[in-house]
PDB file of C-alpha atoms in Angstrom:
ATOM      1  CA  MET K   7      96.407  21.648 146.239  1.00 53.00           C
ATOM      2  CA  SER K   8      96.325  24.374 143.613  1.00 53.00           C
ATOM      3  CA  THR K   9      97.858  27.816 143.773  1.00 59.00           C
ATOM      4  CA  LEU K  10      96.130  30.805 142.338  1.00 59.00           C
ATOM      5  CA  GLU K  11      98.219  32.964 140.043  1.00 57.00           C
ATOM      6  CA  PRO K  12      97.098  36.391 138.886  1.00 56.00           C
ATOM      7  CA  GLU K  13      96.146  36.669 135.272  1.00 60.00           C
ATOM      8  CA  ARG K  14      98.515  38.624 133.088  1.00 62.00           C
ATOM      9  CA  GLY K  15      97.349  42.159 132.269  1.00 60.00           C
ATOM     10  CA  THR K  16      94.989  42.516 135.204  1.00 62.00           C
ATOM     11  CA  GLY K  17      95.322  43.878 138.695  1.00 62.00           C
ATOM     12  CA  THR K  18      97.344  46.771 139.953  1.00 65.00           C
ATOM     13  CA  GLY K  19     100.955  47.654 139.479  1.00 62.00           C
ATOM     14  CA  THR K  20     103.479  50.032 140.849  1.00 64.00           C
ATOM     15  CA  LEU K  21     104.741  52.854 138.725  1.00 62.00           C
ATOM     16  CA  VAL K  22     108.365  53.548 139.490  1.00 65.00           C
ATOM     17  CA  GLU K  23     109.507  57.009 138.498  1.00 62.00           C
ATOM     18  CA  PRO K  24     113.202  57.801 138.371  1.00 66.00           C
ATOM     19  CA  THR K  25     114.460  60.039 141.126  1.00 55.00           C
ATOM     20  CA  PRO K  26     116.081  63.202 139.761  1.00 50.00           C
ATOM     21  CA  LYS K  27     119.788  63.327 140.464  1.00 49.00           C
ATOM     22  CA  THR K  28     120.634  66.364 142.531  1.00 44.00           C
ATOM     23  CA  SER K  29     124.069  67.362 143.604  1.00 44.00           C
ATOM     24  CA  HIS K  30     124.688  68.718 147.049  1.00 46.00           C
ATOM     25  CA  GLY K  31     128.410  69.008 146.423  1.00 48.00           C
ATOM     26  CA  ASP K  32     130.374  72.122 145.719  1.00 49.00           C
ATOM     27  CA  GLY K  33     131.028  71.652 142.022  1.00 50.00           C
ATOM     28  CA  ASP K  34     132.850  74.385 140.145  1.00 53.00           C
ATOM     29  CA  HIS K  35     129.559  75.882 138.907  1.00 54.00           C
ATOM     30  CA  GLU K  36     128.512  76.399 142.533  1.00 70.00           C
ATOM     31  CA  ARG K  37     131.624  78.300 143.593  1.00 85.00           C
ATOM     32  CA  PHE K  38     130.662  81.798 142.507  1.00 92.00           C
ATOM     33  CA  ALA K  39     128.909  84.814 143.970  1.00 93.00           C
ATOM     34  CA  HIS K  40     126.245  86.055 141.556  1.00 93.00           C
ATOM     35  CA  TYR K  41     124.705  89.477 140.909  1.00 93.00           C
ATOM     36  CA  VAL K  42     121.051  89.637 141.982  1.00 93.00           C
ATOM     37  CA  GLN K  43     118.640  92.489 142.794  1.00 91.00           C
ATOM     38  CA  LYS K  44     118.971  93.429 146.465  1.00 88.00           C
ATOM     39  CA  ASP K  45     115.209  93.427 147.013  1.00 90.00           C
ATOM     40  CA  LYS K  46     115.034  89.884 145.612  1.00 92.00           C
ATOM     41  CA  ILE K  47     117.744  88.749 148.026  1.00 90.00           C
ATOM     42  CA  MET K  48     115.813  90.250 150.934  1.00 90.00           C
ATOM     43  CA  ALA K  49     112.587  88.568 149.829  1.00 91.00           C
ATOM     44  CA  SER K  50     114.401  85.257 149.508  1.00 91.00           C
ATOM     45  CA  ALA K  51     115.833  85.621 152.996  1.00 88.00           C
ATOM     46  CA  LEU K  52     112.351  86.244 154.393  1.00 91.00           C
ATOM     47  CA  ASP K  53     110.296  83.629 152.561  1.00 91.00           C
ATOM     48  CA  GLY K  54     112.782  81.287 150.879  1.00 90.00           C
ATOM     49  CA  THR K  55     111.826  82.078 147.290  1.00 91.00           C
ATOM     50  CA  PRO K  56     114.495  81.418 144.650  1.00 93.00           C
ATOM     51  CA  VAL K  57     116.362  84.301 143.028  1.00 93.00           C
ATOM     52  CA  VAL K  58     117.585  84.714 139.444  1.00 93.00           C
ATOM     53  CA  ALA K  59     121.115  85.989 138.857  1.00 94.00           C
ATOM     54  CA  LEU K  60     122.105  88.112 135.861  1.00 93.00           C
ATOM     55  CA  CYS K  61     123.656  84.997 134.301  1.00 93.00           C
ATOM     56  CA  GLY K  62     120.373  83.081 134.656  1.00 92.00           C
ATOM     57  CA  LYS K  63     121.279  80.860 137.612  1.00 92.00           C
ATOM     58  CA  VAL K  64     118.236  80.196 139.804  1.00 92.00           C
ATOM     59  CA  TRP K  65     118.731  79.203 143.447  1.00 90.00           C
ATOM     60  CA  VAL K  66     117.903  80.054 147.044  1.00 91.00           C
ATOM     61  CA  PRO K  67     120.886  81.943 148.517  1.00 88.00           C
ATOM     62  CA  GLY K  68     122.241  80.434 151.665  1.00 86.00           C
ATOM     63  CA  ARG K  69     125.995  80.988 151.744  1.00 86.00           C
ATOM     64  CA  ASP K  70     128.170  84.029 152.358  1.00 89.00           C
ATOM     65  CA  PRO K  71     128.936  85.470 148.884  1.00 90.00           C
ATOM     66  CA  LYS K  72     132.108  87.106 150.217  1.00 91.00           C
ATOM     67  CA  LYS K  73     133.710  83.648 150.343  1.00 91.00           C
ATOM     68  CA  TYR K  74     133.420  83.185 146.564  1.00 92.00           C
ATOM     69  CA  PRO K  75     134.719  84.985 143.471  1.00 94.00           C
ATOM     70  CA  VAL K  76     132.205  86.867 141.328  1.00 94.00           C
ATOM     71  CA  CYS K  77     130.626  84.843 138.525  1.00 94.00           C
ATOM     72  CA  PRO K  78     132.430  85.875 135.319  1.00 94.00           C
ATOM     73  CA  MET K  79     129.198  85.874 133.295  1.00 94.00           C
ATOM     74  CA  CYS K  80     127.330  88.018 135.868  1.00 94.00           C
ATOM     75  CA  LYS K  81     130.284  90.416 136.001  1.00 94.00           C
ATOM     76  CA  GLU K  82     130.398  90.732 132.200  1.00 95.00           C
ATOM     77  CA  ILE K  83     126.647  91.386 131.983  1.00 94.00           C
ATOM     78  CA  TYR K  84     126.767  93.900 134.850  1.00 94.00           C
ATOM     79  CA  GLU K  85     129.670  95.816 133.297  1.00 94.00           C
ATOM     80  CA  SER K  86     127.999  95.848 129.863  1.00 94.00           C
ATOM     81  CA  MET K  87     124.992  97.664 131.356  1.00 90.00           C
ATOM     82  CA  GLY K  88     127.092 100.798 131.887  1.00 80.00           C
ATOM     83  CA  ALA K  89     126.819 103.400 134.621  1.00 60.00           C
ATOM     84  CA  GLY K  90     123.020 103.688 134.493  1.00 54.00           C
ATOM     85  CA  GLY K  91     122.394  99.984 134.269  1.00 48.00           C
ATOM     86  CA  ASP K  92     118.922  98.630 134.445  1.00 47.00           C
ATOM     87  CA  ASP K  93     116.939  97.713 137.537  1.00 47.00           C
ATOM     88  CA  ARG K  94     118.330  94.169 137.571  1.00 44.00           C
ATOM     89  CA  GLY K  95     121.952  95.078 138.129  1.00 42.00           C
ATOM     90  CA  GLY K  96     122.268  98.815 138.583  1.00 40.00           C
ATOM     91  CA  LYS K  97     120.962  98.613 142.128  1.00 38.00           C
ATOM     92  CA  GLY K  98     121.907  94.978 142.587  1.00 46.00           C
ATOM     93  CA  GLY K  99     124.055  93.169 145.008  1.00 52.00           C
ATOM     94  CA  LYS K 100     125.802  89.874 145.174  1.00 53.00           C
ATOM     95  CA  GLY K 101     124.205  86.729 146.458  1.00 56.00           C
ATOM     96  CA  GLY K 102     126.022  83.481 146.868  1.00 53.00           C
ATOM     97  CA  LYS K 103     125.320  79.843 147.247  1.00 48.00           C
TER      98      LYS K 103
END
């Protein structure tokens, strides 16, 4: 009795793509409240779109920012804008993760 073996280089294969490693933990970089435009926070709350903080962090807010210290980079950027500020921070609020 003979067994049939597939020829090398023919047929179909399975492409295995690596799964991106995501962290759901509370690493140090996640333990800050960030400055974000208030209207962007409201939009995110309504439709789940990500927001961009002054420091560049992009995320969907979901935690109470009052439980975290202010991001030092956001704070430095906000304070460097002066009293008038620009639309990103002058009327902004804090959003946390």
